[in-house]
Amino acid sequence: MRQDILEYLLEHRGEFVSGQKLSDVLGITRTAVWKHICTLREKGYVVESFTKKGYRLTGVPELLDADAVSVSLHTKSIGRTIVYRERADSTNTLAKELADKGAVEGTVVTAEEQSGGKGRLERSFYSPYAKGLWFSVILRPPFPPIEVSKITLLAAVAVTRTLHRFGLAGCVIKWPNDLLVNGRKIVGILTELSATMEQVGYVVLGIGINTTVTLDEMPEEIRAGATSFAAEGIIVSRNELWRAVMESLEKYYEKAKKEGFSSILDEWRILSSTLGKTVEVTLPRETLIGRAVDIDGDGNLLVMSEKGMERVVAGDVRVRTK
């Protein structure tokens, strides 16, 4: 019914349509019409309403156009197959299901909205309708399982470089893979692996980028630490950004397959906001405080604490300002 209301408003875009007219045409109550209009507004549609005039559609969100993006995409594998959903629990979950069934390398799963978007350390990832890029890439790398963690850092470099080109020159990486602008998170990356001790079956690389979501629209619990293109005052095309990110991912992925990760890790160091800073690392059994000195060849964080040099494989890192 909501789609019927939207199509009717689109047919009469720029014109006022009374609630009674919509009620009569669609055979629902005016209260039901109003509820559906409210939901459309939540999804980014701009619907004006005036007493005695009715509703007028004046703006629509930019939805992802998988066909158009695929045609203009300059890649060999990433994005050559795209699975699009208007709504998904998690694109990573769907991508893993497809990978288990044999989906080819480079398959991209995307959704306008995630109801159960996943972040690192079992956290949720806010993914509102048409307000960002929420997608996952299926990779079948030739690397041994021990090297897969470096794909996460590779992705952080690839996405950061893309955001620089789209106007966010100050975007930096907080170890290992959160992308920050002015100290606030704009991108989250989650890598999930299926492998044996000897061989990688597949890697699912999930990426979430906040584009048009505003700070007011974000849940209160994440508002202080999050940002978006819109919050930074930059208008960006979701489709153009999506295409550019996929092309950058393939560029760095192919480089790693041919040359290894060494130069990519060097680039990560340049883009890092963590190295050289005093950090507080929350680990399962303790909190580690020290100076983030470097990352090792596997991408683990090296922290000089009172106990000496310590290697952090996984943990929640916060840069201390005092």
PDB file of C-alpha atoms in Angstrom:
ATOM      1  CA  MET A   1       0.000   0.000   0.000  1.00  0.00           C
ATOM      2  CA  ARG A   2       2.875   2.354   0.807  1.00  0.00           C
ATOM      3  CA  GLN A   3       4.292   1.723  -2.664  1.00  0.00           C
ATOM      4  CA  ASP A   4       0.892   2.516  -4.181  1.00  0.00           C
ATOM      5  CA  ILE A   5       0.799   5.829  -2.340  1.00  0.00           C
ATOM      6  CA  LEU A   6       4.331   6.633  -3.485  1.00  0.00           C
ATOM      7  CA  GLU A   7       3.536   5.807  -7.111  1.00  0.00           C
ATOM      8  CA  TYR A   8       0.426   7.989  -6.996  1.00  0.00           C
ATOM      9  CA  LEU A   9       2.403  10.903  -5.534  1.00  0.00           C
ATOM     10  CA  LEU A  10       5.118  10.399  -8.144  1.00  0.00           C
ATOM     11  CA  GLU A  11       2.504  10.522 -10.908  1.00  0.00           C
ATOM     12  CA  HIS A  12       1.300  13.835  -9.473  1.00  0.00           C
ATOM     13  CA  ARG A  13       4.693  15.113  -8.364  1.00  0.00           C
ATOM     14  CA  GLY A  14       4.641  18.822  -7.556  1.00  0.00           C
ATOM     15  CA  GLU A  15       0.863  18.804  -7.198  1.00  0.00           C
ATOM     16  CA  PHE A  16      -1.176  18.681  -4.007  1.00  0.00           C
ATOM     17  CA  VAL A  17      -3.179  15.500  -3.529  1.00  0.00           C
ATOM     18  CA  SER A  18      -5.735  15.499  -0.734  1.00  0.00           C
ATOM     19  CA  GLY A  19      -5.732  12.826   1.918  1.00  0.00           C
ATOM     20  CA  GLN A  20      -9.343  12.108   1.018  1.00  0.00           C
ATOM     21  CA  LYS A  21      -8.375  11.559  -2.625  1.00  0.00           C
ATOM     22  CA  LEU A  22      -5.678   9.069  -1.649  1.00  0.00           C
ATOM     23  CA  SER A  23      -8.122   7.406   0.725  1.00  0.00           C
ATOM     24  CA  ASP A  24     -10.770   7.044  -2.015  1.00  0.00           C
ATOM     25  CA  VAL A  25      -8.377   5.892  -4.730  1.00  0.00           C
ATOM     26  CA  LEU A  26      -6.614   3.307  -2.577  1.00  0.00           C
ATOM     27  CA  GLY A  27      -9.516   2.227  -0.415  1.00  0.00           C
ATOM     28  CA  ILE A  28      -7.891   2.923   2.952  1.00  0.00           C
ATOM     29  CA  THR A  29      -8.595   5.356   5.775  1.00  0.00           C
ATOM     30  CA  ARG A  30      -7.087   8.825   5.910  1.00  0.00           C
ATOM     31  CA  THR A  31      -5.321   7.783   9.102  1.00  0.00           C
ATOM     32  CA  ALA A  32      -3.689   4.912   7.237  1.00  0.00           C
ATOM     33  CA  VAL A  33      -2.644   7.336   4.481  1.00  0.00           C
ATOM     34  CA  TRP A  34      -1.035   9.618   7.066  1.00  0.00           C
ATOM     35  CA  LYS A  35       0.886   6.711   8.657  1.00  0.00           C
ATOM     36  CA  HIS A  36       2.268   5.635   5.288  1.00  0.00           C
ATOM     37  CA  ILE A  37       3.265   9.226   4.501  1.00  0.00           C
ATOM     38  CA  CYS A  38       5.169   9.367   7.790  1.00  0.00           C
ATOM     39  CA  THR A  39       7.044   6.188   6.856  1.00  0.00           C
ATOM     40  CA  LEU A  40       7.923   7.610   3.424  1.00  0.00           C
ATOM     41  CA  ARG A  41       9.346  10.681   5.137  1.00  0.00           C
ATOM     42  CA  GLU A  42      11.469   8.449   7.365  1.00  0.00           C
ATOM     43  CA  LYS A  43      12.857   6.845   4.213  1.00  0.00           C
ATOM     44  CA  GLY A  44      13.989  10.199   2.848  1.00  0.00           C
ATOM     45  CA  TYR A  45      11.043  11.220   0.684  1.00  0.00           C
ATOM     46  CA  VAL A  46      10.158  14.892   1.062  1.00  0.00           C
ATOM     47  CA  VAL A  47       6.375  15.119   1.366  1.00  0.00           C
ATOM     48  CA  GLU A  48       4.859  18.485   2.227  1.00  0.00           C
ATOM     49  CA  SER A  49       1.438  18.649   3.860  1.00  0.00           C
ATOM     50  CA  PHE A  50      -0.892  21.591   4.249  1.00  0.00           C
ATOM     51  CA  THR A  51      -4.363  21.823   5.748  1.00  0.00           C
ATOM     52  CA  LYS A  52      -7.077  21.862   3.064  1.00  0.00           C
ATOM     53  CA  LYS A  53      -4.492  21.188   0.329  1.00  0.00           C
ATOM     54  CA  GLY A  54      -3.204  17.715   1.122  1.00  0.00           C
ATOM     55  CA  TYR A  55       0.175  16.168   0.336  1.00  0.00           C
ATOM     56  CA  ARG A  56       2.789  17.151  -2.226  1.00  0.00           C
ATOM     57  CA  LEU A  57       5.906  15.138  -3.103  1.00  0.00           C
ATOM     58  CA  THR A  58       8.838  17.499  -3.667  1.00  0.00           C
ATOM     59  CA  GLY A  59      11.919  15.319  -3.193  1.00  0.00           C
ATOM     60  CA  VAL A  60      12.997  11.693  -3.464  1.00  0.00           C
ATOM     61  CA  PRO A  61      16.114   9.963  -2.090  1.00  0.00           C
ATOM     62  CA  GLU A  62      18.814   8.751  -4.434  1.00  0.00           C
ATOM     63  CA  LEU A  63      18.322   5.002  -4.573  1.00  0.00           C
ATOM     64  CA  LEU A  64      21.095   2.675  -5.640  1.00  0.00           C
ATOM     65  CA  ASP A  65      21.049   1.798  -9.336  1.00  0.00           C
ATOM     66  CA  ALA A  66      22.929  -1.487  -9.588  1.00  0.00           C
ATOM     67  CA  ASP A  67      22.477  -1.759 -13.358  1.00  0.00           C
ATOM     68  CA  ALA A  68      23.807   1.729 -14.109  1.00  0.00           C
ATOM     69  CA  VAL A  69      26.712   1.374 -11.703  1.00  0.00           C
ATOM     70  CA  SER A  70      27.669  -2.017 -13.118  1.00  0.00           C
ATOM     71  CA  VAL A  71      27.716  -0.692 -16.678  1.00  0.00           C
ATOM     72  CA  SER A  72      30.096   2.155 -15.788  1.00  0.00           C
ATOM     73  CA  LEU A  73      32.257   0.121 -13.396  1.00  0.00           C
ATOM     74  CA  HIS A  74      35.933  -0.312 -14.334  1.00  0.00           C
ATOM     75  CA  THR A  75      36.688  -3.576 -12.553  1.00  0.00           C
ATOM     76  CA  LYS A  76      37.374  -7.177 -13.519  1.00  0.00           C
ATOM     77  CA  SER A  77      35.545  -8.909 -10.691  1.00  0.00           C
ATOM     78  CA  ILE A  78      34.322  -6.660  -7.877  1.00  0.00           C
ATOM     79  CA  GLY A  79      30.803  -5.521  -8.659  1.00  0.00           C
ATOM     80  CA  ARG A  80      30.441  -7.503 -11.889  1.00  0.00           C
ATOM     81  CA  THR A  81      27.697  -9.390 -10.051  1.00  0.00           C
ATOM     82  CA  ILE A  82      25.496  -7.290  -7.770  1.00  0.00           C
ATOM     83  CA  VAL A  83      22.734  -8.591  -5.523  1.00  0.00           C
ATOM     84  CA  TYR A  84      20.409  -5.732  -4.549  1.00  0.00           C
ATOM     85  CA  ARG A  85      17.839  -5.730  -1.779  1.00  0.00           C
ATOM     86  CA  GLU A  86      15.663  -2.868  -0.636  1.00  0.00           C
ATOM     87  CA  ARG A  87      15.949  -4.164   2.913  1.00  0.00           C
ATOM     88  CA  ALA A  88      18.155  -6.827   4.492  1.00  0.00           C
ATOM     89  CA  ASP A  89      18.924  -7.984   7.985  1.00  0.00           C
ATOM     90  CA  SER A  90      22.650  -7.768   7.196  1.00  0.00           C
ATOM     91  CA  THR A  91      24.415  -7.700   3.837  1.00  0.00           C
ATOM     92  CA  ASN A  92      27.260  -9.672   5.419  1.00  0.00           C
ATOM     93  CA  THR A  93      24.864 -12.415   6.474  1.00  0.00           C
ATOM     94  CA  LEU A  94      23.326 -12.607   3.011  1.00  0.00           C
ATOM     95  CA  ALA A  95      26.762 -12.536   1.369  1.00  0.00           C
ATOM     96  CA  LYS A  96      27.928 -15.451   3.513  1.00  0.00           C
ATOM     97  CA  GLU A  97      24.855 -17.449   2.513  1.00  0.00           C
ATOM     98  CA  LEU A  98      25.604 -16.778  -1.157  1.00  0.00           C
ATOM     99  CA  ALA A  99      29.306 -17.542  -0.732  1.00  0.00           C
ATOM    100  CA  ASP A 100      28.436 -20.892   0.874  1.00  0.00           C
ATOM    101  CA  LYS A 101      26.421 -21.649  -2.253  1.00  0.00           C
ATOM    102  CA  GLY A 102      29.352 -20.867  -4.550  1.00  0.00           C
ATOM    103  CA  ALA A 103      28.922 -17.191  -5.440  1.00  0.00           C
ATOM    104  CA  VAL A 104      31.791 -15.982  -7.587  1.00  0.00           C
ATOM    105  CA  GLU A 105      34.551 -13.746  -6.288  1.00  0.00           C
ATOM    106  CA  GLY A 106      33.682 -10.083  -6.535  1.00  0.00           C
ATOM    107  CA  THR A 107      29.958 -10.572  -5.932  1.00  0.00           C
ATOM    108  CA  VAL A 108      28.602  -7.512  -4.137  1.00  0.00           C
ATOM    109  CA  VAL A 109      25.536  -7.605  -1.892  1.00  0.00           C
ATOM    110  CA  THR A 110      23.908  -4.279  -1.099  1.00  0.00           C
ATOM    111  CA  ALA A 111      20.738  -2.995   0.547  1.00  0.00           C
ATOM    112  CA  GLU A 112      19.085   0.371   0.924  1.00  0.00           C
ATOM    113  CA  GLU A 113      18.566  -0.458   4.604  1.00  0.00           C
ATOM    114  CA  GLN A 114      19.844  -2.985   7.128  1.00  0.00           C
ATOM    115  CA  SER A 115      17.734  -3.959  10.105  1.00  0.00           C
ATOM    116  CA  GLY A 116      20.586  -5.870  11.728  1.00  0.00           C
ATOM    117  CA  GLY A 117      23.759  -4.258  10.444  1.00  0.00           C
ATOM    118  CA  LYS A 118      26.861  -5.617  12.185  1.00  0.00           C
ATOM    119  CA  GLY A 119      29.992  -3.862  13.394  1.00  0.00           C
ATOM    120  CA  ARG A 120      33.160  -5.019  15.119  1.00  0.00           C
ATOM    121  CA  LEU A 121      33.062  -6.591  18.577  1.00  0.00           C
ATOM    122  CA  GLU A 122      29.435  -7.709  18.140  1.00  0.00           C
ATOM    123  CA  ARG A 123      28.134  -4.146  17.924  1.00  0.00           C
ATOM    124  CA  SER A 124      25.216  -3.099  15.772  1.00  0.00           C
ATOM    125  CA  PHE A 125      25.698  -0.730  12.830  1.00  0.00           C
ATOM    126  CA  TYR A 126      23.048   1.910  12.176  1.00  0.00           C
ATOM    127  CA  SER A 127      21.984   1.581   8.525  1.00  0.00           C
ATOM    128  CA  PRO A 128      18.936   3.762   7.696  1.00  0.00           C
ATOM    129  CA  TYR A 129      17.092   3.636   4.402  1.00  0.00           C
ATOM    130  CA  ALA A 130      18.976   5.293   1.489  1.00  0.00           C
ATOM    131  CA  LYS A 131      21.130   7.321   3.889  1.00  0.00           C
ATOM    132  CA  GLY A 132      24.405   5.557   3.267  1.00  0.00           C
ATOM    133  CA  LEU A 133      26.197   2.748   1.471  1.00  0.00           C
ATOM    134  CA  TRP A 134      25.723  -0.628   3.123  1.00  0.00           C
ATOM    135  CA  PHE A 135      27.341  -3.397   1.094  1.00  0.00           C
ATOM    136  CA  SER A 136      29.456  -6.545   1.309  1.00  0.00           C
ATOM    137  CA  VAL A 137      32.001  -7.990  -1.112  1.00  0.00           C
ATOM    138  CA  ILE A 138      32.723 -11.703  -1.484  1.00  0.00           C
ATOM    139  CA  LEU A 139      36.433 -12.403  -1.991  1.00  0.00           C
ATOM    140  CA  ARG A 140      38.196 -15.706  -2.529  1.00  0.00           C
ATOM    141  CA  PRO A 141      41.821 -14.656  -1.978  1.00  0.00           C
ATOM    142  CA  PRO A 142      44.866 -16.824  -2.656  1.00  0.00           C
ATOM    143  CA  PHE A 143      46.420 -15.794   0.670  1.00  0.00           C
ATOM    144  CA  PRO A 144      46.851 -18.191   3.596  1.00  0.00           C
ATOM    145  CA  PRO A 145      44.363 -17.668   6.442  1.00  0.00           C
ATOM    146  CA  ILE A 146      46.981 -15.951   8.604  1.00  0.00           C
ATOM    147  CA  GLU A 147      47.130 -13.056   6.125  1.00  0.00           C
ATOM    148  CA  VAL A 148      43.399 -12.433   5.824  1.00  0.00           C
ATOM    149  CA  SER A 149      43.335  -9.863   8.643  1.00  0.00           C
ATOM    150  CA  LYS A 150      45.378  -7.572   6.412  1.00  0.00           C
ATOM    151  CA  ILE A 151      42.484  -7.377   3.949  1.00  0.00           C
ATOM    152  CA  THR A 152      40.699  -5.284   6.572  1.00  0.00           C
ATOM    153  CA  LEU A 153      43.544  -2.749   6.587  1.00  0.00           C
ATOM    154  CA  LEU A 154      43.653  -2.872   2.787  1.00  0.00           C
ATOM    155  CA  ALA A 155      39.966  -1.959   2.669  1.00  0.00           C
ATOM    156  CA  ALA A 156      40.498   0.898   5.117  1.00  0.00           C
ATOM    157  CA  VAL A 157      43.189   2.364   2.858  1.00  0.00           C
ATOM    158  CA  ALA A 158      41.097   1.897  -0.299  1.00  0.00           C
ATOM    159  CA  VAL A 159      38.020   3.559   1.175  1.00  0.00           C
ATOM    160  CA  THR A 160      39.986   6.390   2.810  1.00  0.00           C
ATOM    161  CA  ARG A 161      41.642   7.286  -0.469  1.00  0.00           C
ATOM    162  CA  THR A 162      38.227   7.330  -2.128  1.00  0.00           C
ATOM    163  CA  LEU A 163      36.744   9.611   0.515  1.00  0.00           C
ATOM    164  CA  HIS A 164      39.663  11.993   0.032  1.00  0.00           C
ATOM    165  CA  ARG A 165      38.730  12.292  -3.649  1.00  0.00           C
ATOM    166  CA  PHE A 166      35.111  13.001  -2.711  1.00  0.00           C
ATOM    167  CA  GLY A 167      35.952  15.992  -0.535  1.00  0.00           C
ATOM    168  CA  LEU A 168      36.851  14.501   2.861  1.00  0.00           C
ATOM    169  CA  ALA A 169      40.568  15.281   2.747  1.00  0.00           C
ATOM    170  CA  GLY A 170      40.834  14.980   6.524  1.00  0.00           C
ATOM    171  CA  CYS A 171      39.606  11.390   6.677  1.00  0.00           C
ATOM    172  CA  VAL A 172      41.969   9.173   8.692  1.00  0.00           C
ATOM    173  CA  ILE A 173      42.051   5.585   9.978  1.00  0.00           C
ATOM    174  CA  LYS A 174      41.704   4.571  13.621  1.00  0.00           C
ATOM    175  CA  TRP A 175      43.245   1.134  14.140  1.00  0.00           C
ATOM    176  CA  PRO A 176      42.338  -1.167  12.670  1.00  0.00           C
ATOM    177  CA  ASN A 177      39.592  -0.046  10.312  1.00  0.00           C
ATOM    178  CA  ASP A 178      37.337   2.744  11.548  1.00  0.00           C
ATOM    179  CA  LEU A 179      37.449   5.796   9.300  1.00  0.00           C
ATOM    180  CA  LEU A 180      37.172   9.121  11.086  1.00  0.00           C
ATOM    181  CA  VAL A 181      36.535  12.709  10.054  1.00  0.00           C
ATOM    182  CA  ASN A 182      37.167  15.348  12.717  1.00  0.00           C
ATOM    183  CA  GLY A 183      37.360  12.579  15.282  1.00  0.00           C
ATOM    184  CA  ARG A 184      33.968  11.113  14.370  1.00  0.00           C
ATOM    185  CA  LYS A 185      33.296   7.777  12.682  1.00  0.00           C
ATOM    186  CA  ILE A 186      32.029   7.918   9.102  1.00  0.00           C
ATOM    187  CA  VAL A 187      32.883   4.395   7.901  1.00  0.00           C
ATOM    188  CA  GLY A 188      32.844   0.979   9.515  1.00  0.00           C
ATOM    189  CA  ILE A 189      34.435  -2.158   8.065  1.00  0.00           C
ATOM    190  CA  LEU A 190      33.770  -5.738   9.138  1.00  0.00           C
ATOM    191  CA  THR A 191      35.631  -8.717   7.684  1.00  0.00           C
ATOM    192  CA  GLU A 192      34.328 -12.250   8.190  1.00  0.00           C
ATOM    193  CA  LEU A 193      36.167 -15.398   7.187  1.00  0.00           C
ATOM    194  CA  SER A 194      35.374 -18.968   6.227  1.00  0.00           C
ATOM    195  CA  ALA A 195      38.516 -21.100   6.155  1.00  0.00           C
ATOM    196  CA  THR A 196      40.317 -24.231   7.220  1.00  0.00           C
ATOM    197  CA  MET A 197      43.748 -24.161   8.848  1.00  0.00           C
ATOM    198  CA  GLU A 198      45.352 -24.399   5.421  1.00  0.00           C
ATOM    199  CA  GLN A 199      43.049 -22.596   3.000  1.00  0.00           C
ATOM    200  CA  VAL A 200      40.654 -19.674   2.777  1.00  0.00           C
ATOM    201  CA  GLY A 201      37.191 -20.577   1.515  1.00  0.00           C
ATOM    202  CA  TYR A 202      36.022 -16.996   1.244  1.00  0.00           C
ATOM    203  CA  VAL A 203      36.173 -13.596   2.889  1.00  0.00           C
ATOM    204  CA  VAL A 204      33.149 -11.336   3.233  1.00  0.00           C
ATOM    205  CA  LEU A 205      34.159  -7.697   3.443  1.00  0.00           C
ATOM    206  CA  GLY A 206      31.360  -5.528   4.822  1.00  0.00           C
ATOM    207  CA  ILE A 207      31.503  -1.748   4.430  1.00  0.00           C
ATOM    208  CA  GLY A 208      29.156   0.898   5.813  1.00  0.00           C
ATOM    209  CA  ILE A 209      29.525   4.555   4.796  1.00  0.00           C
ATOM    210  CA  ASN A 210      27.336   7.335   6.175  1.00  0.00           C
ATOM    211  CA  THR A 211      26.348   9.622   3.312  1.00  0.00           C
ATOM    212  CA  THR A 212      23.131  11.619   3.712  1.00  0.00           C
ATOM    213  CA  VAL A 213      22.111  10.718   7.259  1.00  0.00           C
ATOM    214  CA  THR A 214      22.154  13.809   9.474  1.00  0.00           C
ATOM    215  CA  LEU A 215      23.250  13.958  13.097  1.00  0.00           C
ATOM    216  CA  ASP A 216      19.675  14.639  14.208  1.00  0.00           C
ATOM    217  CA  GLU A 217      18.561  11.410  12.541  1.00  0.00           C
ATOM    218  CA  MET A 218      21.176   9.264  14.283  1.00  0.00           C
ATOM    219  CA  PRO A 219      20.353   7.394  17.495  1.00  0.00           C
ATOM    220  CA  GLU A 220      21.353   9.423  20.530  1.00  0.00           C
ATOM    221  CA  GLU A 221      23.819   6.780  21.714  1.00  0.00           C
ATOM    222  CA  ILE A 222      26.034   7.153  18.606  1.00  0.00           C
ATOM    223  CA  ARG A 223      25.435  10.811  17.729  1.00  0.00           C
ATOM    224  CA  ALA A 224      28.424  12.205  19.633  1.00  0.00           C
ATOM    225  CA  GLY A 225      30.883   9.903  17.906  1.00  0.00           C
ATOM    226  CA  ALA A 226      29.502   9.663  14.364  1.00  0.00           C
ATOM    227  CA  THR A 227      29.405  11.805  11.260  1.00  0.00           C
ATOM    228  CA  SER A 228      28.467  11.639   7.580  1.00  0.00           C
ATOM    229  CA  PHE A 229      29.070  13.430   4.301  1.00  0.00           C
ATOM    230  CA  ALA A 230      25.945  15.480   4.984  1.00  0.00           C
ATOM    231  CA  ALA A 231      27.058  16.354   8.516  1.00  0.00           C
ATOM    232  CA  GLU A 232      30.385  17.537   7.070  1.00  0.00           C
ATOM    233  CA  GLY A 233      28.557  19.757   4.590  1.00  0.00           C
ATOM    234  CA  ILE A 234      29.303  17.674   1.492  1.00  0.00           C
ATOM    235  CA  ILE A 235      26.707  16.551  -1.040  1.00  0.00           C
ATOM    236  CA  VAL A 236      27.658  13.218  -2.549  1.00  0.00           C
ATOM    237  CA  SER A 237      26.056  10.857  -5.046  1.00  0.00           C
ATOM    238  CA  ARG A 238      25.672   7.457  -3.434  1.00  0.00           C
ATOM    239  CA  ASN A 239      25.966   5.709  -6.797  1.00  0.00           C
ATOM    240  CA  GLU A 240      29.122   7.579  -7.821  1.00  0.00           C
ATOM    241  CA  LEU A 241      30.735   6.986  -4.440  1.00  0.00           C
ATOM    242  CA  TRP A 242      29.768   3.304  -4.495  1.00  0.00           C
ATOM    243  CA  ARG A 243      31.326   2.806  -7.918  1.00  0.00           C
ATOM    244  CA  ALA A 244      34.520   4.612  -6.886  1.00  0.00           C
ATOM    245  CA  VAL A 245      34.875   2.572  -3.694  1.00  0.00           C
ATOM    246  CA  MET A 246      34.508  -0.726  -5.567  1.00  0.00           C
ATOM    247  CA  GLU A 247      37.118   0.345  -8.116  1.00  0.00           C
ATOM    248  CA  SER A 248      39.523   1.391  -5.368  1.00  0.00           C
ATOM    249  CA  LEU A 249      38.996  -1.887  -3.504  1.00  0.00           C
ATOM    250  CA  GLU A 250      39.865  -3.903  -6.583  1.00  0.00           C
ATOM    251  CA  LYS A 251      42.938  -1.767  -7.278  1.00  0.00           C
ATOM    252  CA  TYR A 252      44.399  -2.448  -3.826  1.00  0.00           C
ATOM    253  CA  TYR A 253      43.253  -6.068  -3.769  1.00  0.00           C
ATOM    254  CA  GLU A 254      44.982  -6.806  -7.082  1.00  0.00           C
ATOM    255  CA  LYS A 255      48.084  -5.018  -5.829  1.00  0.00           C
ATOM    256  CA  ALA A 256      48.175  -7.224  -2.740  1.00  0.00           C
ATOM    257  CA  LYS A 257      47.803 -10.369  -4.840  1.00  0.00           C
ATOM    258  CA  LYS A 258      50.709  -9.347  -7.088  1.00  0.00           C
ATOM    259  CA  GLU A 259      53.076  -7.621  -4.654  1.00  0.00           C
ATOM    260  CA  GLY A 260      51.981  -8.561  -1.147  1.00  0.00           C
ATOM    261  CA  PHE A 261      50.799  -6.212   1.590  1.00  0.00           C
ATOM    262  CA  SER A 262      53.993  -4.367   2.495  1.00  0.00           C
ATOM    263  CA  SER A 263      53.386  -1.143   0.528  1.00  0.00           C
ATOM    264  CA  ILE A 264      49.705  -1.122   1.525  1.00  0.00           C
ATOM    265  CA  LEU A 265      50.626  -1.344   5.206  1.00  0.00           C
ATOM    266  CA  ASP A 266      53.025   1.565   4.667  1.00  0.00           C
ATOM    267  CA  GLU A 267      50.148   3.550   3.200  1.00  0.00           C
ATOM    268  CA  TRP A 268      47.971   2.581   6.159  1.00  0.00           C
ATOM    269  CA  ARG A 269      50.635   4.010   8.487  1.00  0.00           C
ATOM    270  CA  ILE A 270      50.534   7.326   6.634  1.00  0.00           C
ATOM    271  CA  LEU A 271      46.753   7.524   6.949  1.00  0.00           C
ATOM    272  CA  SER A 272      46.606   6.412  10.587  1.00  0.00           C
ATOM    273  CA  SER A 273      45.290   8.633  13.373  1.00  0.00           C
ATOM    274  CA  THR A 274      46.410   6.105  15.987  1.00  0.00           C
ATOM    275  CA  LEU A 275      50.169   5.786  15.589  1.00  0.00           C
ATOM    276  CA  GLY A 276      52.245   8.081  17.724  1.00  0.00           C
ATOM    277  CA  LYS A 277      49.377   8.668  20.153  1.00  0.00           C
ATOM    278  CA  THR A 278      48.776   7.542  23.716  1.00  0.00           C
ATOM    279  CA  VAL A 279      46.018   4.955  23.527  1.00  0.00           C
ATOM    280  CA  GLU A 280      43.769   3.016  25.843  1.00  0.00           C
ATOM    281  CA  VAL A 281      43.062  -0.486  24.567  1.00  0.00           C
ATOM    282  CA  THR A 282      40.176  -2.420  26.093  1.00  0.00           C
ATOM    283  CA  LEU A 283      40.992  -6.116  26.047  1.00  0.00           C
ATOM    284  CA  PRO A 284      38.875  -9.029  27.321  1.00  0.00           C
ATOM    285  CA  ARG A 285      40.760  -9.250  30.628  1.00  0.00           C
ATOM    286  CA  GLU A 286      42.512  -5.904  31.020  1.00  0.00           C
ATOM    287  CA  THR A 287      42.883  -2.350  29.822  1.00  0.00           C
ATOM    288  CA  LEU A 288      46.198  -1.519  28.207  1.00  0.00           C
ATOM    289  CA  ILE A 289      47.557   2.033  28.222  1.00  0.00           C
ATOM    290  CA  GLY A 290      50.592   3.068  26.234  1.00  0.00           C
ATOM    291  CA  ARG A 291      51.940   4.692  23.117  1.00  0.00           C
ATOM    292  CA  ALA A 292      50.885   3.254  19.760  1.00  0.00           C
ATOM    293  CA  VAL A 293      54.259   2.846  18.108  1.00  0.00           C
ATOM    294  CA  ASP A 294      53.558   0.948  14.890  1.00  0.00           C
ATOM    295  CA  ILE A 295      51.777  -1.980  13.288  1.00  0.00           C
ATOM    296  CA  ASP A 296      53.645  -5.195  12.600  1.00  0.00           C
ATOM    297  CA  GLY A 297      53.726  -7.118   9.333  1.00  0.00           C
ATOM    298  CA  ASP A 298      50.389  -8.739  10.171  1.00  0.00           C
ATOM    299  CA  GLY A 299      48.670  -5.439  10.926  1.00  0.00           C
ATOM    300  CA  ASN A 300      48.619  -5.917  14.693  1.00  0.00           C
ATOM    301  CA  LEU A 301      49.037  -2.779  16.799  1.00  0.00           C
ATOM    302  CA  LEU A 302      52.311  -2.410  18.707  1.00  0.00           C
ATOM    303  CA  VAL A 303      51.872  -0.523  21.968  1.00  0.00           C
ATOM    304  CA  MET A 304      54.699   0.518  24.283  1.00  0.00           C
ATOM    305  CA  SER A 305      53.320   0.269  27.816  1.00  0.00           C
ATOM    306  CA  GLU A 306      54.915   0.233  31.242  1.00  0.00           C
ATOM    307  CA  LYS A 307      55.449  -3.502  30.767  1.00  0.00           C
ATOM    308  CA  GLY A 308      57.267  -3.029  27.479  1.00  0.00           C
ATOM    309  CA  MET A 309      56.214  -3.553  23.862  1.00  0.00           C
ATOM    310  CA  GLU A 310      52.899  -5.341  23.568  1.00  0.00           C
ATOM    311  CA  ARG A 311      51.155  -6.633  20.474  1.00  0.00           C
ATOM    312  CA  VAL A 312      47.412  -6.034  20.184  1.00  0.00           C
ATOM    313  CA  VAL A 313      45.653  -8.476  17.856  1.00  0.00           C
ATOM    314  CA  ALA A 314      42.113  -7.305  18.618  1.00  0.00           C
ATOM    315  CA  GLY A 315      40.621  -4.780  20.976  1.00  0.00           C
ATOM    316  CA  ASP A 316      38.754  -1.518  21.315  1.00  0.00           C
ATOM    317  CA  VAL A 317      41.175   1.388  20.931  1.00  0.00           C
ATOM    318  CA  ARG A 318      40.631   4.913  22.199  1.00  0.00           C
ATOM    319  CA  VAL A 319      43.123   7.722  21.711  1.00  0.00           C
ATOM    320  CA  ARG A 320      43.665   9.551  24.980  1.00  0.00           C
ATOM    321  CA  THR A 321      43.636  13.335  24.772  1.00  0.00           C
ATOM    322  CA  LYS A 322      45.072  13.895  28.253  1.00  0.00           C
TER     323      LYS A 322
END
